[in-house]
């Protein structure tokens, strides 16, 4: 239990510092991928499928959506 209590803040610190130097495109792609993975896993689990495959498909769609959203916002 003590190892778990130490592991949580270490992982949180690594997560925050790992994303600190990202540009807006990377931030939007990461956000889209995370949201897509969560949504895909949830929808697939509710539908009775394997949530891993739903998460993979949702993450791919989310990253693409984040990229396209950033390109639309930047005017490219």
PDB file of N, CA, C and O in Angstrom:
ATOM      1  N   UNK A   1       0.825  -1.198   0.000  1.00  0.00           N
ATOM      2  CA  UNK A   1       0.000   0.000   0.000  1.00  0.00           C
ATOM      3  C   UNK A   1       0.866   1.257   0.000  1.00  0.00           C
ATOM      4  O   UNK A   1       0.531   2.239  -0.638  1.00  0.00           O
ATOM      5  N   UNK A   2       1.995   1.201   0.724  1.00  0.00           N
ATOM      6  CA  UNK A   2       2.883   2.361   0.777  1.00  0.00           C
ATOM      7  C   UNK A   2       3.501   2.649  -0.589  1.00  0.00           C
ATOM      8  O   UNK A   2       3.690   3.795  -0.953  1.00  0.00           O
ATOM      9  N   UNK A   3       3.805   1.583  -1.337  1.00  0.00           N
ATOM     10  CA  UNK A   3       4.378   1.775  -2.669  1.00  0.00           C
ATOM     11  C   UNK A   3       3.369   2.450  -3.596  1.00  0.00           C
ATOM     12  O   UNK A   3       3.734   3.283  -4.406  1.00  0.00           O
ATOM     13  N   UNK A   4       2.117   2.082  -3.463  1.00  0.00           N
ATOM     14  CA  UNK A   4       1.071   2.676  -4.290  1.00  0.00           C
ATOM     15  C   UNK A   4       0.908   4.158  -3.974  1.00  0.00           C
ATOM     16  O   UNK A   4       0.753   4.975  -4.877  1.00  0.00           O
ATOM     17  N   UNK A   5       0.964   4.498  -2.692  1.00  0.00           N
ATOM     18  CA  UNK A   5       0.846   5.905  -2.300  1.00  0.00           C
ATOM     19  C   UNK A   5       2.019   6.739  -2.805  1.00  0.00           C
ATOM     20  O   UNK A   5       1.862   7.919  -3.078  1.00  0.00           O
ATOM     21  N   UNK A   6       3.178   6.138  -2.953  1.00  0.00           N
ATOM     22  CA  UNK A   6       4.331   6.846  -3.501  1.00  0.00           C
ATOM     23  C   UNK A   6       4.258   6.917  -5.025  1.00  0.00           C
ATOM     24  O   UNK A   6       4.676   7.905  -5.630  1.00  0.00           O
ATOM     25  N   UNK A   7       3.692   5.900  -5.634  1.00  0.00           N
ATOM     26  CA  UNK A   7       3.634   5.821  -7.094  1.00  0.00           C
ATOM     27  C   UNK A   7       2.699   6.869  -7.699  1.00  0.00           C
ATOM     28  O   UNK A   7       3.004   7.428  -8.763  1.00  0.00           O
ATOM     29  N   UNK A   8       1.609   7.176  -7.057  1.00  0.00           N
ATOM     30  CA  UNK A   8       0.628   8.113  -7.603  1.00  0.00           C
ATOM     31  C   UNK A   8       1.218   9.514  -7.812  1.00  0.00           C
ATOM     32  O   UNK A   8       1.125  10.062  -8.913  1.00  0.00           O
ATOM     33  N   UNK A   9       1.868  10.152  -6.815  1.00  0.00           N
ATOM     34  CA  UNK A   9       2.418  11.485  -7.074  1.00  0.00           C
ATOM     35  C   UNK A   9       3.580  11.475  -8.060  1.00  0.00           C
ATOM     36  O   UNK A   9       3.757  12.435  -8.818  1.00  0.00           O
ATOM     37  N   UNK A  10       4.348  10.402  -8.088  1.00  0.00           N
ATOM     38  CA  UNK A  10       5.455  10.319  -9.047  1.00  0.00           C
ATOM     39  C   UNK A  10       4.910  10.274 -10.469  1.00  0.00           C
ATOM     40  O   UNK A  10       5.394  10.985 -11.359  1.00  0.00           O
ATOM     41  N   UNK A  11       3.896   9.467 -10.703  1.00  0.00           N
ATOM     42  CA  UNK A  11       3.288   9.400 -12.041  1.00  0.00           C
ATOM     43  C   UNK A  11       2.640  10.722 -12.430  1.00  0.00           C
ATOM     44  O   UNK A  11       2.733  11.144 -13.588  1.00  0.00           O
ATOM     45  N   UNK A  12       2.000  11.379 -11.486  1.00  0.00           N
ATOM     46  CA  UNK A  12       1.379  12.669 -11.774  1.00  0.00           C
ATOM     47  C   UNK A  12       2.432  13.707 -12.138  1.00  0.00           C
ATOM     48  O   UNK A  12       2.251  14.487 -13.076  1.00  0.00           O
ATOM     49  N   UNK A  13       3.548  13.724 -11.429  1.00  0.00           N
ATOM     50  CA  UNK A  13       4.621  14.684 -11.732  1.00  0.00           C
ATOM     51  C   UNK A  13       5.223  14.418 -13.105  1.00  0.00           C
ATOM     52  O   UNK A  13       5.485  15.352 -13.871  1.00  0.00           O
ATOM     53  N   UNK A  14       5.434  13.156 -13.434  1.00  0.00           N
ATOM     54  CA  UNK A  14       5.987  12.828 -14.749  1.00  0.00           C
ATOM     55  C   UNK A  14       5.019  13.197 -15.869  1.00  0.00           C
ATOM     56  O   UNK A  14       5.438  13.656 -16.931  1.00  0.00           O
ATOM     57  N   UNK A  15       3.753  13.006 -15.636  1.00  0.00           N
ATOM     58  CA  UNK A  15       2.754  13.361 -16.640  1.00  0.00           C
ATOM     59  C   UNK A  15       2.727  14.854 -16.890  1.00  0.00           C
ATOM     60  O   UNK A  15       2.680  15.307 -18.038  1.00  0.00           O
ATOM     61  N   UNK A  16       2.778  15.643 -15.843  1.00  0.00           N
ATOM     62  CA  UNK A  16       2.717  17.099 -15.997  1.00  0.00           C
ATOM     63  C   UNK A  16       3.971  17.657 -16.659  1.00  0.00           C
ATOM     64  O   UNK A  16       3.891  18.536 -17.495  1.00  0.00           O
ATOM     65  N   UNK A  17       5.137  17.147 -16.292  1.00  0.00           N
ATOM     66  CA  UNK A  17       6.363  17.669 -16.887  1.00  0.00           C
ATOM     67  C   UNK A  17       6.564  17.177 -18.304  1.00  0.00           C
ATOM     68  O   UNK A  17       7.174  17.846 -19.113  1.00  0.00           O
ATOM     69  N   UNK A  18       6.030  16.011 -18.628  1.00  0.00           N
ATOM     70  CA  UNK A  18       6.179  15.474 -19.971  1.00  0.00           C
ATOM     71  C   UNK A  18       5.394  16.253 -21.012  1.00  0.00           C
ATOM     72  O   UNK A  18       5.721  16.239 -22.197  1.00  0.00           O
ATOM     73  N   UNK A  19       4.367  16.968 -20.621  1.00  0.00           N
ATOM     74  CA  UNK A  19       3.514  17.706 -21.546  1.00  0.00           C
ATOM     75  C   UNK A  19       3.776  19.211 -21.515  1.00  0.00           C
ATOM     76  O   UNK A  19       3.064  19.972 -22.163  1.00  0.00           O
ATOM     77  N   UNK A  20       4.790  19.654 -20.806  1.00  0.00           N
ATOM     78  CA  UNK A  20       4.976  21.090 -20.611  1.00  0.00           C
ATOM     79  C   UNK A  20       5.540  21.800 -21.842  1.00  0.00           C
ATOM     80  O   UNK A  20       5.323  22.989 -22.010  1.00  0.00           O
ATOM     81  N   UNK A  21       6.250  21.107 -22.697  1.00  0.00           N
ATOM     82  CA  UNK A  21       6.873  21.755 -23.858  1.00  0.00           C
ATOM     83  C   UNK A  21       6.145  21.477 -25.166  1.00  0.00           C
ATOM     84  O   UNK A  21       6.725  21.584 -26.227  1.00  0.00           O
ATOM     85  N   UNK A  22       4.878  21.134 -25.101  1.00  0.00           N
ATOM     86  CA  UNK A  22       4.132  20.806 -26.308  1.00  0.00           C
ATOM     87  C   UNK A  22       3.584  22.067 -26.962  1.00  0.00           C
ATOM     88  O   UNK A  22       3.216  23.016 -26.281  1.00  0.00           O
ATOM     89  N   UNK A  23       3.552  22.052 -28.296  1.00  0.00           N
ATOM     90  CA  UNK A  23       2.902  23.162 -28.996  1.00  0.00           C
ATOM     91  C   UNK A  23       1.398  22.897 -29.054  1.00  0.00           C
ATOM     92  O   UNK A  23       0.925  21.850 -28.612  1.00  0.00           O
ATOM     93  N   UNK A  24       0.640  23.837 -29.585  1.00  0.00           N
ATOM     94  CA  UNK A  24      -0.820  23.704 -29.554  1.00  0.00           C
ATOM     95  C   UNK A  24      -1.307  22.512 -30.376  1.00  0.00           C
ATOM     96  O   UNK A  24      -2.284  21.861 -29.988  1.00  0.00           O
ATOM     97  N   UNK A  25      -0.655  22.210 -31.479  1.00  0.00           N
ATOM     98  CA  UNK A  25      -1.066  21.057 -32.285  1.00  0.00           C
ATOM     99  C   UNK A  25      -0.916  19.778 -31.480  1.00  0.00           C
ATOM    100  O   UNK A  25      -1.830  18.943 -31.451  1.00  0.00           O
ATOM    101  N   UNK A  26       0.207  19.624 -30.818  1.00  0.00           N
ATOM    102  CA  UNK A  26       0.439  18.423 -30.024  1.00  0.00           C
ATOM    103  C   UNK A  26      -0.534  18.329 -28.857  1.00  0.00           C
ATOM    104  O   UNK A  26      -1.022  17.245 -28.533  1.00  0.00           O
ATOM    105  N   UNK A  27      -0.828  19.458 -28.229  1.00  0.00           N
ATOM    106  CA  UNK A  27      -1.774  19.457 -27.117  1.00  0.00           C
ATOM    107  C   UNK A  27      -3.169  19.051 -27.578  1.00  0.00           C
ATOM    108  O   UNK A  27      -3.859  18.273 -26.914  1.00  0.00           O
ATOM    109  N   UNK A  28      -3.582  19.567 -28.716  1.00  0.00           N
ATOM    110  CA  UNK A  28      -4.915  19.225 -29.226  1.00  0.00           C
ATOM    111  C   UNK A  28      -4.986  17.769 -29.669  1.00  0.00           C
ATOM    112  O   UNK A  28      -6.002  17.102 -29.494  1.00  0.00           O
ATOM    113  N   UNK A  29      -3.907  17.253 -30.262  1.00  0.00           N
ATOM    114  CA  UNK A  29      -3.890  15.852 -30.658  1.00  0.00           C
ATOM    115  C   UNK A  29      -3.932  14.941 -29.430  1.00  0.00           C
ATOM    116  O   UNK A  29      -4.639  13.933 -29.417  1.00  0.00           O
ATOM    117  N   UNK A  30      -3.182  15.296 -28.395  1.00  0.00           N
ATOM    118  CA  UNK A  30      -3.176  14.494 -27.177  1.00  0.00           C
ATOM    119  C   UNK A  30      -4.543  14.518 -26.502  1.00  0.00           C
ATOM    120  O   UNK A  30      -5.051  13.478 -26.068  1.00  0.00           O
ATOM    121  N   UNK A  31      -5.137  15.686 -26.418  1.00  0.00           N
ATOM    122  CA  UNK A  31      -6.468  15.788 -25.804  1.00  0.00           C
ATOM    123  C   UNK A  31      -7.491  14.982 -26.599  1.00  0.00           C
ATOM    124  O   UNK A  31      -8.306  14.246 -26.024  1.00  0.00           O
ATOM    125  N   UNK A  32      -7.463  15.118 -27.908  1.00  0.00           N
ATOM    126  CA  UNK A  32      -8.391  14.372 -28.751  1.00  0.00           C
ATOM    127  C   UNK A  32      -8.195  12.875 -28.615  1.00  0.00           C
ATOM    128  O   UNK A  32      -9.161  12.112 -28.544  1.00  0.00           O
ATOM    129  N   UNK A  33      -6.950  12.436 -28.548  1.00  0.00           N
ATOM    130  CA  UNK A  33      -6.668  11.016 -28.401  1.00  0.00           C
ATOM    131  C   UNK A  33      -7.152  10.465 -27.074  1.00  0.00           C
ATOM    132  O   UNK A  33      -7.722   9.374 -27.004  1.00  0.00           O
ATOM    133  N   UNK A  34      -6.939  11.227 -26.002  1.00  0.00           N
ATOM    134  CA  UNK A  34      -7.376  10.774 -24.676  1.00  0.00           C
ATOM    135  C   UNK A  34      -8.897  10.719 -24.586  1.00  0.00           C
ATOM    136  O   UNK A  34      -9.468   9.737 -24.083  1.00  0.00           O
ATOM    137  N   UNK A  35      -9.552  11.750 -25.085  1.00  0.00           N
ATOM    138  CA  UNK A  35     -11.017  11.766 -25.058  1.00  0.00           C
ATOM    139  C   UNK A  35     -11.580  10.669 -25.952  1.00  0.00           C
ATOM    140  O   UNK A  35     -12.531   9.968 -25.583  1.00  0.00           O
ATOM    141  N   UNK A  36     -10.988  10.496 -27.129  1.00  0.00           N
ATOM    142  CA  UNK A  36     -11.445   9.455 -28.045  1.00  0.00           C
ATOM    143  C   UNK A  36     -11.249   8.056 -27.484  1.00  0.00           C
ATOM    144  O   UNK A  36     -12.105   7.189 -27.645  1.00  0.00           O
ATOM    145  N   UNK A  37     -10.120   7.823 -26.799  1.00  0.00           N
ATOM    146  CA  UNK A  37      -9.871   6.505 -26.210  1.00  0.00           C
ATOM    147  C   UNK A  37     -10.881   6.195 -25.118  1.00  0.00           C
ATOM    148  O   UNK A  37     -11.417   5.083 -25.045  1.00  0.00           O
ATOM    149  N   UNK A  38     -11.152   7.171 -24.277  1.00  0.00           N
ATOM    150  CA  UNK A  38     -12.122   6.957 -23.197  1.00  0.00           C
ATOM    151  C   UNK A  38     -13.519   6.712 -23.764  1.00  0.00           C
ATOM    152  O   UNK A  38     -14.231   5.794 -23.331  1.00  0.00           O
ATOM    153  N   UNK A  39     -13.914   7.517 -24.729  1.00  0.00           N
ATOM    154  CA  UNK A  39     -15.237   7.359 -25.325  1.00  0.00           C
ATOM    155  C   UNK A  39     -15.347   6.036 -26.079  1.00  0.00           C
ATOM    156  O   UNK A  39     -16.355   5.327 -25.962  1.00  0.00           O
ATOM    157  N   UNK A  40     -14.322   5.702 -26.842  1.00  0.00           N
ATOM    158  CA  UNK A  40     -14.346   4.450 -27.594  1.00  0.00           C
ATOM    159  C   UNK A  40     -14.410   3.229 -26.697  1.00  0.00           C
ATOM    160  O   UNK A  40     -15.159   2.289 -26.958  1.00  0.00           O
ATOM    161  N   UNK A  41     -13.638   3.244 -25.614  1.00  0.00           N
ATOM    162  CA  UNK A  41     -13.665   2.111 -24.678  1.00  0.00           C
ATOM    163  C   UNK A  41     -15.018   2.006 -23.994  1.00  0.00           C
ATOM    164  O   UNK A  41     -15.566   0.900 -23.839  1.00  0.00           O
ATOM    165  N   UNK A  42     -15.574   3.135 -23.604  1.00  0.00           N
ATOM    166  CA  UNK A  42     -16.878   3.120 -22.939  1.00  0.00           C
ATOM    167  C   UNK A  42     -17.990   2.638 -23.835  1.00  0.00           C
ATOM    168  O   UNK A  42     -18.803   1.796 -23.435  1.00  0.00           O
ATOM    169  N   UNK A  43     -18.029   3.154 -25.037  1.00  0.00           N
ATOM    170  CA  UNK A  43     -19.089   2.765 -25.974  1.00  0.00           C
ATOM    171  C   UNK A  43     -18.979   1.291 -26.348  1.00  0.00           C
ATOM    172  O   UNK A  43     -19.975   0.572 -26.400  1.00  0.00           O
ATOM    173  N   UNK A  44     -17.738   0.833 -26.574  1.00  0.00           N
ATOM    174  CA  UNK A  44     -17.554  -0.569 -26.936  1.00  0.00           C
ATOM    175  C   UNK A  44     -17.911  -1.501 -25.779  1.00  0.00           C
ATOM    176  O   UNK A  44     -18.490  -2.568 -25.989  1.00  0.00           O
ATOM    177  N   UNK A  45     -17.574  -1.091 -24.545  1.00  0.00           N
ATOM    178  CA  UNK A  45     -17.919  -1.909 -23.382  1.00  0.00           C
ATOM    179  C   UNK A  45     -19.434  -1.998 -23.202  1.00  0.00           C
ATOM    180  O   UNK A  45     -19.968  -3.065 -22.895  1.00  0.00           O
ATOM    181  N   UNK A  46     -20.124  -0.886 -23.409  1.00  0.00           N
ATOM    182  CA  UNK A  46     -21.582  -0.885 -23.294  1.00  0.00           C
ATOM    183  C   UNK A  46     -22.207  -1.764 -24.381  1.00  0.00           C
ATOM    184  O   UNK A  46     -23.175  -2.474 -24.142  1.00  0.00           O
ATOM    185  N   UNK A  47     -21.611  -1.721 -25.575  1.00  0.00           N
ATOM    186  CA  UNK A  47     -22.142  -2.510 -26.686  1.00  0.00           C
ATOM    187  C   UNK A  47     -21.800  -3.990 -26.574  1.00  0.00           C
ATOM    188  O   UNK A  47     -22.301  -4.802 -27.341  1.00  0.00           O
ATOM    189  N   UNK A  48     -20.920  -4.342 -25.620  1.00  0.00           N
ATOM    190  CA  UNK A  48     -20.597  -5.747 -25.420  1.00  0.00           C
ATOM    191  C   UNK A  48     -19.353  -6.211 -26.134  1.00  0.00           C
ATOM    192  O   UNK A  48     -19.068  -7.399 -26.174  1.00  0.00           O
ATOM    193  N   UNK A  49     -18.585  -5.300 -26.682  1.00  0.00           N
ATOM    194  CA  UNK A  49     -17.355  -5.672 -27.374  1.00  0.00           C
ATOM    195  C   UNK A  49     -16.139  -5.577 -26.467  1.00  0.00           C
ATOM    196  O   UNK A  49     -16.251  -5.398 -25.255  1.00  0.00           O
ATOM    197  N   UNK A  50     -14.967  -5.700 -27.052  1.00  0.00           N
ATOM    198  CA  UNK A  50     -13.714  -5.609 -26.318  1.00  0.00           C
ATOM    199  C   UNK A  50     -13.327  -4.138 -26.191  1.00  0.00           C
ATOM    200  O   UNK A  50     -13.056  -3.481 -27.191  1.00  0.00           O
ATOM    201  N   UNK A  51     -13.269  -3.596 -24.976  1.00  0.00           N
ATOM    202  CA  UNK A  51     -12.978  -2.169 -24.791  1.00  0.00           C
ATOM    203  C   UNK A  51     -11.603  -1.739 -25.311  1.00  0.00           C
ATOM    204  O   UNK A  51     -11.411  -0.587 -25.654  1.00  0.00           O
ATOM    205  N   UNK A  52     -10.663  -2.675 -25.378  1.00  0.00           N
ATOM    206  CA  UNK A  52      -9.329  -2.329 -25.883  1.00  0.00           C
ATOM    207  C   UNK A  52      -9.413  -1.866 -27.333  1.00  0.00           C
ATOM    208  O   UNK A  52      -8.827  -0.859 -27.715  1.00  0.00           O
ATOM    209  N   UNK A  53     -10.159  -2.604 -28.138  1.00  0.00           N
ATOM    210  CA  UNK A  53     -10.283  -2.230 -29.548  1.00  0.00           C
ATOM    211  C   UNK A  53     -11.053  -0.922 -29.709  1.00  0.00           C
ATOM    212  O   UNK A  53     -10.743  -0.115 -30.589  1.00  0.00           O
ATOM    213  N   UNK A  54     -12.024  -0.706 -28.870  1.00  0.00           N
ATOM    214  CA  UNK A  54     -12.745   0.564 -28.903  1.00  0.00           C
ATOM    215  C   UNK A  54     -11.850   1.719 -28.521  1.00  0.00           C
ATOM    216  O   UNK A  54     -11.917   2.799 -29.105  1.00  0.00           O
ATOM    217  N   UNK A  55     -10.973   1.501 -27.541  1.00  0.00           N
ATOM    218  CA  UNK A  55     -10.039   2.542 -27.120  1.00  0.00           C
ATOM    219  C   UNK A  55      -9.029   2.857 -28.222  1.00  0.00           C
ATOM    220  O   UNK A  55      -8.710   4.024 -28.464  1.00  0.00           O
ATOM    221  N   UNK A  56      -8.554   1.837 -28.894  1.00  0.00           N
ATOM    222  CA  UNK A  56      -7.587   2.046 -29.977  1.00  0.00           C
ATOM    223  C   UNK A  56      -8.236   2.830 -31.122  1.00  0.00           C
ATOM    224  O   UNK A  56      -7.668   3.803 -31.633  1.00  0.00           O
ATOM    225  N   UNK A  57      -9.423   2.422 -31.532  1.00  0.00           N
ATOM    226  CA  UNK A  57     -10.121   3.130 -32.604  1.00  0.00           C
ATOM    227  C   UNK A  57     -10.509   4.536 -32.202  1.00  0.00           C
ATOM    228  O   UNK A  57     -10.368   5.484 -32.979  1.00  0.00           O
ATOM    229  N   UNK A  58     -10.980   4.702 -30.973  1.00  0.00           N
ATOM    230  CA  UNK A  58     -11.348   6.029 -30.486  1.00  0.00           C
ATOM    231  C   UNK A  58     -10.148   6.957 -30.378  1.00  0.00           C
ATOM    232  O   UNK A  58     -10.240   8.140 -30.691  1.00  0.00           O
ATOM    233  N   UNK A  59      -9.025   6.417 -29.937  1.00  0.00           N
ATOM    234  CA  UNK A  59      -7.811   7.236 -29.840  1.00  0.00           C
ATOM    235  C   UNK A  59      -7.349   7.691 -31.225  1.00  0.00           C
ATOM    236  O   UNK A  59      -6.978   8.854 -31.407  1.00  0.00           O
ATOM    237  N   UNK A  60      -7.390   6.784 -32.188  1.00  0.00           N
ATOM    238  CA  UNK A  60      -6.982   7.153 -33.546  1.00  0.00           C
ATOM    239  C   UNK A  60      -7.895   8.236 -34.118  1.00  0.00           C
ATOM    240  O   UNK A  60      -7.425   9.221 -34.705  1.00  0.00           O
ATOM    241  N   UNK A  61      -9.183   8.065 -33.930  1.00  0.00           N
ATOM    242  CA  UNK A  61     -10.128   9.073 -34.416  1.00  0.00           C
ATOM    243  C   UNK A  61      -9.954  10.395 -33.672  1.00  0.00           C
ATOM    244  O   UNK A  61     -10.039  11.472 -34.265  1.00  0.00           O
ATOM    245  N   UNK A  62      -9.669  10.329 -32.371  1.00  0.00           N
ATOM    246  CA  UNK A  62      -9.480  11.539 -31.582  1.00  0.00           C
ATOM    247  C   UNK A  62      -8.236  12.307 -31.971  1.00  0.00           C
ATOM    248  O   UNK A  62      -8.245  13.544 -32.031  1.00  0.00           O
ATOM    249  N   UNK A  63      -7.153  11.598 -32.238  1.00  0.00           N
ATOM    250  CA  UNK A  63      -5.918  12.263 -32.672  1.00  0.00           C
ATOM    251  C   UNK A  63      -6.148  12.939 -34.019  1.00  0.00           C
ATOM    252  O   UNK A  63      -5.740  14.091 -34.223  1.00  0.00           O
ATOM    253  N   UNK A  64      -6.785  12.254 -34.920  1.00  0.00           N
ATOM    254  CA  UNK A  64      -7.085  12.848 -36.230  1.00  0.00           C
ATOM    255  C   UNK A  64      -7.994  14.058 -36.076  1.00  0.00           C
ATOM    256  O   UNK A  64      -7.770  15.099 -36.701  1.00  0.00           O
ATOM    257  N   UNK A  65      -8.997  13.944 -35.216  1.00  0.00           N
ATOM    258  CA  UNK A  65      -9.894  15.077 -34.982  1.00  0.00           C
ATOM    259  C   UNK A  65      -9.167  16.262 -34.365  1.00  0.00           C
ATOM    260  O   UNK A  65      -9.409  17.408 -34.745  1.00  0.00           O
ATOM    261  N   UNK A  66      -8.273  16.010 -33.414  1.00  0.00           N
ATOM    262  CA  UNK A  66      -7.494  17.087 -32.813  1.00  0.00           C
ATOM    263  C   UNK A  66      -6.585  17.771 -33.816  1.00  0.00           C
ATOM    264  O   UNK A  66      -6.431  18.994 -33.814  1.00  0.00           O
ATOM    265  N   UNK A  67      -5.992  16.984 -34.702  1.00  0.00           N
ATOM    266  CA  UNK A  67      -5.121  17.543 -35.746  1.00  0.00           C
ATOM    267  C   UNK A  67      -5.924  18.409 -36.717  1.00  0.00           C
ATOM    268  O   UNK A  67      -5.525  19.528 -37.041  1.00  0.00           O
ATOM    269  N   UNK A  68      -7.050  17.882 -37.162  1.00  0.00           N
ATOM    270  CA  UNK A  68      -7.876  18.646 -38.103  1.00  0.00           C
ATOM    271  C   UNK A  68      -8.445  19.910 -37.461  1.00  0.00           C
ATOM    272  O   UNK A  68      -8.524  20.960 -38.110  1.00  0.00           O
ATOM    273  N   UNK A  69      -8.815  19.837 -36.181  1.00  0.00           N
ATOM    274  CA  UNK A  69      -9.304  21.007 -35.466  1.00  0.00           C
ATOM    275  C   UNK A  69      -8.223  22.077 -35.376  1.00  0.00           C
ATOM    276  O   UNK A  69      -8.471  23.262 -35.593  1.00  0.00           O
ATOM    277  N   UNK A  70      -6.994  21.653 -35.083  1.00  0.00           N
ATOM    278  CA  UNK A  70      -5.893  22.620 -34.995  1.00  0.00           C
ATOM    279  C   UNK A  70      -5.611  23.253 -36.352  1.00  0.00           C
ATOM    280  O   UNK A  70      -5.380  24.466 -36.426  1.00  0.00           O
ATOM    281  N   UNK A  71      -5.633  22.477 -37.406  1.00  0.00           N
ATOM    282  CA  UNK A  71      -5.389  23.035 -38.734  1.00  0.00           C
ATOM    283  C   UNK A  71      -6.495  24.007 -39.120  1.00  0.00           C
ATOM    284  O   UNK A  71      -6.252  25.021 -39.778  1.00  0.00           O
ATOM    285  N   UNK A  72      -7.722  23.730 -38.738  1.00  0.00           N
ATOM    286  CA  UNK A  72      -8.842  24.632 -39.014  1.00  0.00           C
ATOM    287  C   UNK A  72      -8.670  25.942 -38.242  1.00  0.00           C
ATOM    288  O   UNK A  72      -8.904  27.020 -38.781  1.00  0.00           O
ATOM    289  N   UNK A  73      -8.267  25.838 -36.964  1.00  0.00           N
ATOM    290  CA  UNK A  73      -8.086  27.032 -36.144  1.00  0.00           C
ATOM    291  C   UNK A  73      -6.920  27.885 -36.611  1.00  0.00           C
ATOM    292  O   UNK A  73      -6.966  29.102 -36.543  1.00  0.00           O
ATOM    293  N   UNK A  74      -5.840  27.236 -37.076  1.00  0.00           N
ATOM    294  CA  UNK A  74      -4.672  28.003 -37.500  1.00  0.00           C
ATOM    295  C   UNK A  74      -4.799  28.517 -38.933  1.00  0.00           C
ATOM    296  O   UNK A  74      -3.972  29.304 -39.385  1.00  0.00           O
ATOM    297  N   UNK A  75      -5.800  28.078 -39.657  1.00  0.00           N
ATOM    298  CA  UNK A  75      -6.047  28.571 -41.003  1.00  0.00           C
ATOM    299  C   UNK A  75      -5.213  27.906 -42.077  1.00  0.00           C
ATOM    300  O   UNK A  75      -5.066  28.424 -43.171  1.00  0.00           O
ATOM    301  N   UNK A  76      -4.632  26.744 -41.784  1.00  0.00           N
ATOM    302  CA  UNK A  76      -3.824  26.032 -42.796  1.00  0.00           C
ATOM    303  C   UNK A  76      -4.626  24.970 -43.478  1.00  0.00           C
ATOM    304  O   UNK A  76      -5.278  24.183 -43.043  1.00  0.00           O
TER     305      UNK A  76
END
